[in-house]
């Protein structure tokens, strides 16, 4: 078992930005488990399945192999041998991932891949259930959160900067809905592990959050 840092929290709390920087600082591999759920979501969409078709999603899991590889230190997601990293951030993919991640077959499929990675390498792994379920014995556990308002504002600024038109109220409502689905699902719901350190990034800079996590590793 390698050294592991688990970072969980709701959408838009800044997990991936922070986790990447912590991984770089420590020389660990960064494992974005959300990208794996998105990878499976790409498969379901390619199969023409709709998010509400739970049985089809469950049955279709057996036809999908999601793997992670590092190219130039950057995580790439492979679906059945094809690099599909460029598709992961699409809106339809995010929505399918949010809904399909509540299905037991989907979670079981990815759990083993995630645990194997942590056995083989020192990792910074981020997601929703890392500290509670995937790596209950992680060396450091962080629950990274921020107010809905802060998270929606960050997302709004990010999209606006890319020239993508968006409505703040819609982003806030979407984030609230995804949080609710993650927190209320039956298996591996999003919650702070009892031994995780709570970090609220609402009034912190990225570098302050990174420093706080590095401090926990000492
Ligand atoms: O973090 P990201 O938005 O990329 O994750 C996509 C979806 O995957 C989330 O909406 C969440 O429902 C799900 N997820 C999960 N467990 C994880 C990571 C992500 O259920 N460990």
mmCIF file of C-alpha atoms and ligand atoms in Angstrom:
data_model
loop_
_atom_site.group_PDB
_atom_site.id
_atom_site.type_symbol
_atom_site.label_atom_id
_atom_site.label_comp_id
_atom_site.label_asym_id
_atom_site.label_seq_id
_atom_site.Cartn_x
_atom_site.Cartn_y
_atom_site.Cartn_z
ATOM 1 C CA UNK A 1 0.000 0.000 0.000
ATOM 2 C CA UNK A 2 1.389 3.409 -0.968
ATOM 3 C CA UNK A 3 0.935 6.655 0.939
ATOM 4 C CA UNK A 4 -2.503 8.069 0.199
ATOM 5 C CA UNK A 5 -4.153 11.440 0.515
ATOM 6 C CA UNK A 6 -7.954 11.373 0.125
ATOM 7 C CA UNK A 7 -9.774 14.554 -0.840
ATOM 8 C CA UNK A 8 -13.562 14.452 -0.921
ATOM 9 C CA UNK A 9 -16.182 17.130 -1.229
ATOM 10 C CA UNK A 10 -19.041 18.516 -3.291
ATOM 11 C CA UNK A 11 -18.845 19.673 -6.921
ATOM 12 C CA UNK A 12 -16.907 22.855 -7.518
ATOM 13 C CA UNK A 13 -15.088 22.996 -4.174
ATOM 14 C CA UNK A 14 -11.761 23.095 -6.034
ATOM 15 C CA UNK A 15 -10.773 19.479 -5.337
ATOM 16 C CA UNK A 16 -9.071 18.749 -8.650
ATOM 17 C CA UNK A 17 -7.102 22.025 -8.783
ATOM 18 C CA UNK A 18 -5.855 21.510 -5.244
ATOM 19 C CA UNK A 19 -5.284 17.760 -5.572
ATOM 20 C CA UNK A 20 -3.161 18.250 -8.702
ATOM 21 C CA UNK A 21 -0.951 20.793 -6.935
ATOM 22 C CA UNK A 22 -0.580 18.644 -3.820
ATOM 23 C CA UNK A 23 0.331 15.654 -6.019
ATOM 24 C CA UNK A 24 2.951 17.700 -7.846
ATOM 25 C CA UNK A 25 4.427 18.975 -4.584
ATOM 26 C CA UNK A 26 4.626 15.455 -3.115
ATOM 27 C CA UNK A 27 5.635 13.682 -6.336
ATOM 28 C CA UNK A 28 2.520 11.477 -6.058
ATOM 29 C CA UNK A 29 0.113 10.366 -8.792
ATOM 30 C CA UNK A 30 -3.107 12.369 -8.999
ATOM 31 C CA UNK A 31 -6.172 10.174 -9.389
ATOM 32 C CA UNK A 32 -9.352 11.985 -10.418
ATOM 33 C CA UNK A 33 -12.100 9.452 -9.669
ATOM 34 C CA UNK A 34 -14.786 11.791 -11.042
ATOM 35 C CA UNK A 35 -13.082 11.406 -14.436
ATOM 36 C CA UNK A 36 -13.573 7.634 -14.163
ATOM 37 C CA UNK A 37 -17.318 8.077 -13.536
ATOM 38 C CA UNK A 38 -17.346 10.437 -16.496
ATOM 39 C CA UNK A 39 -15.485 7.814 -18.561
ATOM 40 C CA UNK A 40 -18.205 5.240 -17.924
ATOM 41 C CA UNK A 41 -20.806 7.933 -18.660
ATOM 42 C CA UNK A 42 -19.265 8.402 -22.123
ATOM 43 C CA UNK A 43 -19.786 4.681 -22.694
ATOM 44 C CA UNK A 44 -23.475 4.821 -21.677
ATOM 45 C CA UNK A 45 -24.083 7.817 -23.949
ATOM 46 C CA UNK A 46 -22.324 6.102 -26.862
ATOM 47 C CA UNK A 47 -24.644 3.146 -26.318
ATOM 48 C CA UNK A 48 -27.588 5.525 -26.731
ATOM 49 C CA UNK A 49 -28.726 5.033 -23.128
ATOM 50 C CA UNK A 50 -30.616 7.808 -21.300
ATOM 51 C CA UNK A 51 -29.746 8.778 -17.701
ATOM 52 C CA UNK A 52 -33.087 7.463 -16.408
ATOM 53 C CA UNK A 53 -32.588 4.004 -17.989
ATOM 54 C CA UNK A 54 -31.108 2.509 -14.840
ATOM 55 C CA UNK A 55 -31.402 -1.145 -15.881
ATOM 56 C CA UNK A 56 -29.681 -0.523 -19.204
ATOM 57 C CA UNK A 57 -26.867 1.337 -17.460
ATOM 58 C CA UNK A 58 -26.382 -1.498 -14.977
ATOM 59 C CA UNK A 59 -26.336 -4.126 -17.758
ATOM 60 C CA UNK A 60 -24.026 -2.109 -19.978
ATOM 61 C CA UNK A 61 -21.268 -1.855 -17.336
ATOM 62 C CA UNK A 62 -19.878 -5.240 -18.284
ATOM 63 C CA UNK A 63 -19.012 -3.948 -21.772
ATOM 64 C CA UNK A 64 -16.916 -1.035 -20.538
ATOM 65 C CA UNK A 65 -13.317 -1.022 -19.329
ATOM 66 C CA UNK A 66 -12.105 2.272 -17.920
ATOM 67 C CA UNK A 67 -8.369 2.733 -17.444
ATOM 68 C CA UNK A 68 -6.211 5.565 -16.359
ATOM 69 C CA UNK A 69 -2.789 6.372 -17.813
ATOM 70 C CA UNK A 70 -0.318 9.197 -17.340
ATOM 71 C CA UNK A 71 1.074 10.982 -20.352
ATOM 72 C CA UNK A 72 3.558 13.714 -19.545
ATOM 73 C CA UNK A 73 2.310 13.475 -15.966
ATOM 74 C CA UNK A 74 -1.242 14.295 -17.068
ATOM 75 C CA UNK A 75 -4.034 11.846 -16.350
ATOM 76 C CA UNK A 76 -5.688 10.348 -19.436
ATOM 77 C CA UNK A 77 -8.853 8.254 -19.368
ATOM 78 C CA UNK A 78 -9.217 5.292 -21.699
ATOM 79 C CA UNK A 79 -12.544 3.666 -22.481
ATOM 80 C CA UNK A 80 -12.167 0.222 -24.065
ATOM 81 C CA UNK A 81 -8.688 1.171 -25.236
ATOM 82 C CA UNK A 82 -9.626 4.568 -26.714
ATOM 83 C CA UNK A 83 -8.475 7.838 -25.184
ATOM 84 C CA UNK A 84 -11.682 9.766 -24.458
ATOM 85 C CA UNK A 85 -10.222 12.446 -22.160
ATOM 86 C CA UNK A 86 -11.370 15.268 -24.458
ATOM 87 C CA UNK A 87 -15.028 14.299 -24.001
ATOM 88 C CA UNK A 88 -15.089 14.200 -20.205
ATOM 89 C CA UNK A 89 -16.045 17.801 -19.490
ATOM 90 C CA UNK A 90 -19.072 17.859 -21.816
ATOM 91 C CA UNK A 91 -22.325 18.841 -20.114
ATOM 92 C CA UNK A 92 -24.178 15.652 -21.114
ATOM 93 C CA UNK A 93 -21.310 13.565 -19.761
ATOM 94 C CA UNK A 94 -21.338 15.384 -16.406
ATOM 95 C CA UNK A 95 -25.061 14.905 -16.105
ATOM 96 C CA UNK A 96 -24.918 11.210 -17.008
ATOM 97 C CA UNK A 97 -22.040 10.711 -14.533
ATOM 98 C CA UNK A 98 -23.968 12.406 -11.731
ATOM 99 C CA UNK A 99 -27.016 10.190 -12.260
ATOM 100 C CA UNK A 100 -25.268 6.883 -13.099
ATOM 101 C CA UNK A 101 -22.849 7.126 -10.135
ATOM 102 C CA UNK A 102 -25.743 6.128 -7.843
ATOM 103 C CA UNK A 103 -26.044 2.713 -9.548
ATOM 104 C CA UNK A 104 -24.311 -0.126 -7.623
ATOM 105 C CA UNK A 105 -22.835 -1.849 -10.719
ATOM 106 C CA UNK A 106 -21.219 1.424 -11.793
ATOM 107 C CA UNK A 107 -19.606 1.986 -8.392
ATOM 108 C CA UNK A 108 -18.456 -1.639 -8.048
ATOM 109 C CA UNK A 109 -16.767 -1.463 -11.428
ATOM 110 C CA UNK A 110 -14.645 1.551 -10.494
ATOM 111 C CA UNK A 111 -13.946 0.713 -6.855
ATOM 112 C CA UNK A 112 -11.479 -2.041 -7.735
ATOM 113 C CA UNK A 113 -9.617 0.094 -10.282
ATOM 114 C CA UNK A 114 -9.267 2.842 -7.669
ATOM 115 C CA UNK A 115 -8.063 0.547 -4.880
ATOM 116 C CA UNK A 116 -5.552 -1.131 -7.195
ATOM 117 C CA UNK A 117 -4.075 2.248 -8.123
ATOM 118 C CA UNK A 118 -3.633 3.159 -4.460
ATOM 119 C CA UNK A 119 -1.959 -0.185 -3.752
ATOM 120 C CA UNK A 120 0.580 0.351 -6.509
ATOM 121 C CA UNK A 121 1.411 4.037 -6.102
ATOM 122 C CA UNK A 122 1.521 6.950 -3.686
ATOM 123 C CA UNK A 123 -1.631 8.854 -4.598
ATOM 124 C CA UNK A 124 -3.656 11.972 -4.105
ATOM 125 C CA UNK A 125 -7.150 10.725 -4.923
ATOM 126 C CA UNK A 126 -10.162 12.998 -5.119
ATOM 127 C CA UNK A 127 -13.857 12.213 -5.348
ATOM 128 C CA UNK A 128 -16.917 11.820 -3.147
ATOM 129 C CA UNK A 129 -16.301 8.576 -1.236
ATOM 130 C CA UNK A 130 -12.529 8.167 -1.061
ATOM 131 C CA UNK A 131 -12.073 8.697 2.676
ATOM 132 C CA UNK A 132 -15.311 6.917 3.595
ATOM 133 C CA UNK A 133 -15.269 3.967 1.239
ATOM 134 C CA UNK A 134 -12.470 3.588 -1.317
ATOM 135 C CA UNK A 135 -9.497 4.172 1.020
ATOM 136 C CA UNK A 136 -10.801 4.058 4.589
ATOM 137 C CA UNK A 137 -7.190 3.801 5.832
ATOM 138 C CA UNK A 138 -5.856 6.780 3.851
ATOM 139 C CA UNK A 139 -2.950 8.520 5.586
ATOM 140 C CA UNK A 140 -4.527 11.963 5.226
ATOM 141 C CA UNK A 141 -8.206 12.695 4.699
ATOM 142 C CA UNK A 142 -9.601 16.061 3.757
ATOM 143 C CA UNK A 143 -13.208 17.105 3.261
ATOM 144 C CA UNK A 144 -12.961 20.140 1.023
ATOM 145 C CA UNK A 145 -16.033 22.287 0.722
ATOM 146 C CA UNK A 146 -17.188 25.848 0.011
ATOM 147 C CA UNK A 147 -20.541 27.618 0.081
ATOM 148 C CA UNK A 148 -22.899 26.997 -2.870
ATOM 149 C CA UNK A 149 -22.560 30.669 -3.717
ATOM 150 C CA UNK A 150 -18.764 30.489 -3.905
ATOM 151 C CA UNK A 151 -18.811 27.294 -5.940
ATOM 152 C CA UNK A 152 -21.405 28.635 -8.400
ATOM 153 C CA UNK A 153 -19.495 31.901 -8.771
ATOM 154 C CA UNK A 154 -16.242 30.035 -9.534
ATOM 155 C CA UNK A 155 -17.983 27.919 -12.174
ATOM 156 C CA UNK A 156 -19.654 30.999 -13.657
ATOM 157 C CA UNK A 157 -16.305 32.813 -13.922
ATOM 158 C CA UNK A 158 -14.643 29.736 -15.441
ATOM 159 C CA UNK A 159 -17.314 29.388 -18.159
ATOM 160 C CA UNK A 160 -17.459 33.130 -18.830
ATOM 161 C CA UNK A 161 -13.698 33.219 -19.239
ATOM 162 C CA UNK A 162 -13.961 30.469 -21.864
ATOM 163 C CA UNK A 163 -16.611 32.541 -23.662
ATOM 164 C CA UNK A 164 -19.373 30.024 -22.856
ATOM 165 C CA UNK A 165 -22.688 31.803 -22.193
ATOM 166 C CA UNK A 166 -24.261 30.812 -18.869
ATOM 167 C CA UNK A 167 -26.760 31.928 -16.239
ATOM 168 C CA UNK A 168 -25.592 32.133 -12.627
ATOM 169 C CA UNK A 169 -28.918 30.959 -11.147
ATOM 170 C CA UNK A 170 -28.948 27.889 -13.391
ATOM 171 C CA UNK A 171 -25.407 26.954 -12.381
ATOM 172 C CA UNK A 172 -26.252 27.323 -8.684
ATOM 173 C CA UNK A 173 -29.396 25.186 -9.071
ATOM 174 C CA UNK A 174 -27.473 22.516 -10.989
ATOM 175 C CA UNK A 175 -24.741 22.335 -8.335
ATOM 176 C CA UNK A 176 -27.355 22.052 -5.570
ATOM 177 C CA UNK A 177 -29.084 19.233 -7.440
ATOM 178 C CA UNK A 178 -25.835 17.288 -7.989
ATOM 179 C CA UNK A 179 -24.882 17.702 -4.318
ATOM 180 C CA UNK A 180 -28.269 16.366 -3.300
ATOM 181 C CA UNK A 181 -27.939 13.305 -5.541
ATOM 182 C CA UNK A 182 -24.426 12.586 -4.207
ATOM 183 C CA UNK A 183 -25.445 13.021 -0.573
ATOM 184 C CA UNK A 184 -28.726 11.130 -0.710
ATOM 185 C CA UNK A 185 -27.806 8.059 -2.748
ATOM 186 C CA UNK A 186 -27.860 4.748 -0.948
ATOM 187 C CA UNK A 187 -24.367 3.504 -1.665
ATOM 188 C CA UNK A 188 -21.241 5.452 -0.784
ATOM 189 C CA UNK A 189 -23.003 8.799 -0.354
ATOM 190 C CA UNK A 190 -20.959 11.974 -0.086
ATOM 191 C CA UNK A 191 -20.180 12.781 3.526
ATOM 192 C CA UNK A 192 -17.247 13.814 5.648
ATOM 193 C CA UNK A 193 -15.401 10.789 7.071
ATOM 194 C CA UNK A 194 -15.275 10.941 10.868
ATOM 195 C CA UNK A 195 -11.481 11.192 10.709
ATOM 196 C CA UNK A 196 -11.332 13.707 7.835
ATOM 197 C CA UNK A 197 -10.223 17.299 8.352
ATOM 198 C CA UNK A 198 -12.792 19.844 7.191
ATOM 199 C CA UNK A 199 -11.401 22.586 4.962
ATOM 200 C CA UNK A 200 -13.805 25.315 3.844
ATOM 201 C CA UNK A 201 -12.203 27.055 0.885
ATOM 202 C CA UNK A 202 -14.829 29.838 0.583
ATOM 203 C CA UNK A 203 -12.418 32.474 1.887
ATOM 204 C CA UNK A 204 -9.122 30.787 1.077
ATOM 205 C CA UNK A 205 -6.823 31.062 -1.925
ATOM 206 C CA UNK A 206 -5.789 27.916 -3.808
ATOM 207 C CA UNK A 207 -2.311 28.167 -2.379
ATOM 208 C CA UNK A 208 -3.636 28.445 1.196
ATOM 209 C CA UNK A 209 -5.663 25.259 0.712
ATOM 210 C CA UNK A 210 -2.646 23.437 -0.756
ATOM 211 C CA UNK A 211 -0.448 24.563 2.152
ATOM 212 C CA UNK A 212 -3.073 23.443 4.683
ATOM 213 C CA UNK A 213 -3.141 19.953 3.137
ATOM 214 C CA UNK A 214 0.656 19.694 2.923
ATOM 215 C CA UNK A 215 0.774 20.656 6.595
ATOM 216 C CA UNK A 216 -1.492 17.682 7.397
ATOM 217 C CA UNK A 217 1.023 15.350 5.716
ATOM 218 C CA UNK A 218 3.843 16.388 8.052
HETATM 219 O O1 LIG B 1 -16.067 15.320 -9.743
HETATM 220 P P1 LIG B 1 -16.808 15.165 -11.025
HETATM 221 O O2 LIG B 1 -17.845 16.215 -11.249
HETATM 222 O O3 LIG B 1 -15.901 15.037 -12.211
HETATM 223 O O4 LIG B 1 -17.558 13.763 -10.904
HETATM 224 C C1 LIG B 1 -18.548 13.367 -11.810
HETATM 225 C C2 LIG B 1 -19.656 12.635 -11.053
HETATM 226 O O5 LIG B 1 -19.156 11.408 -10.554
HETATM 227 C C3 LIG B 1 -20.160 13.406 -9.830
HETATM 228 O O6 LIG B 1 -21.312 14.145 -10.156
HETATM 229 C C4 LIG B 1 -20.457 12.321 -8.796
HETATM 230 O O7 LIG B 1 -21.828 11.998 -8.792
HETATM 231 C C5 LIG B 1 -19.673 11.122 -9.277
HETATM 232 N N1 LIG B 1 -18.587 10.718 -8.389
HETATM 233 C C6 LIG B 1 -18.872 9.809 -7.399
HETATM 234 N N2 LIG B 1 -17.862 9.329 -6.601
HETATM 235 C C7 LIG B 1 -16.602 9.748 -6.766
HETATM 236 C C8 LIG B 1 -16.304 10.703 -7.759
HETATM 237 C C9 LIG B 1 -17.325 11.173 -8.560
HETATM 238 O O8 LIG B 1 -20.019 9.421 -7.219
HETATM 239 N N3 LIG B 1 -15.637 9.241 -5.983
#
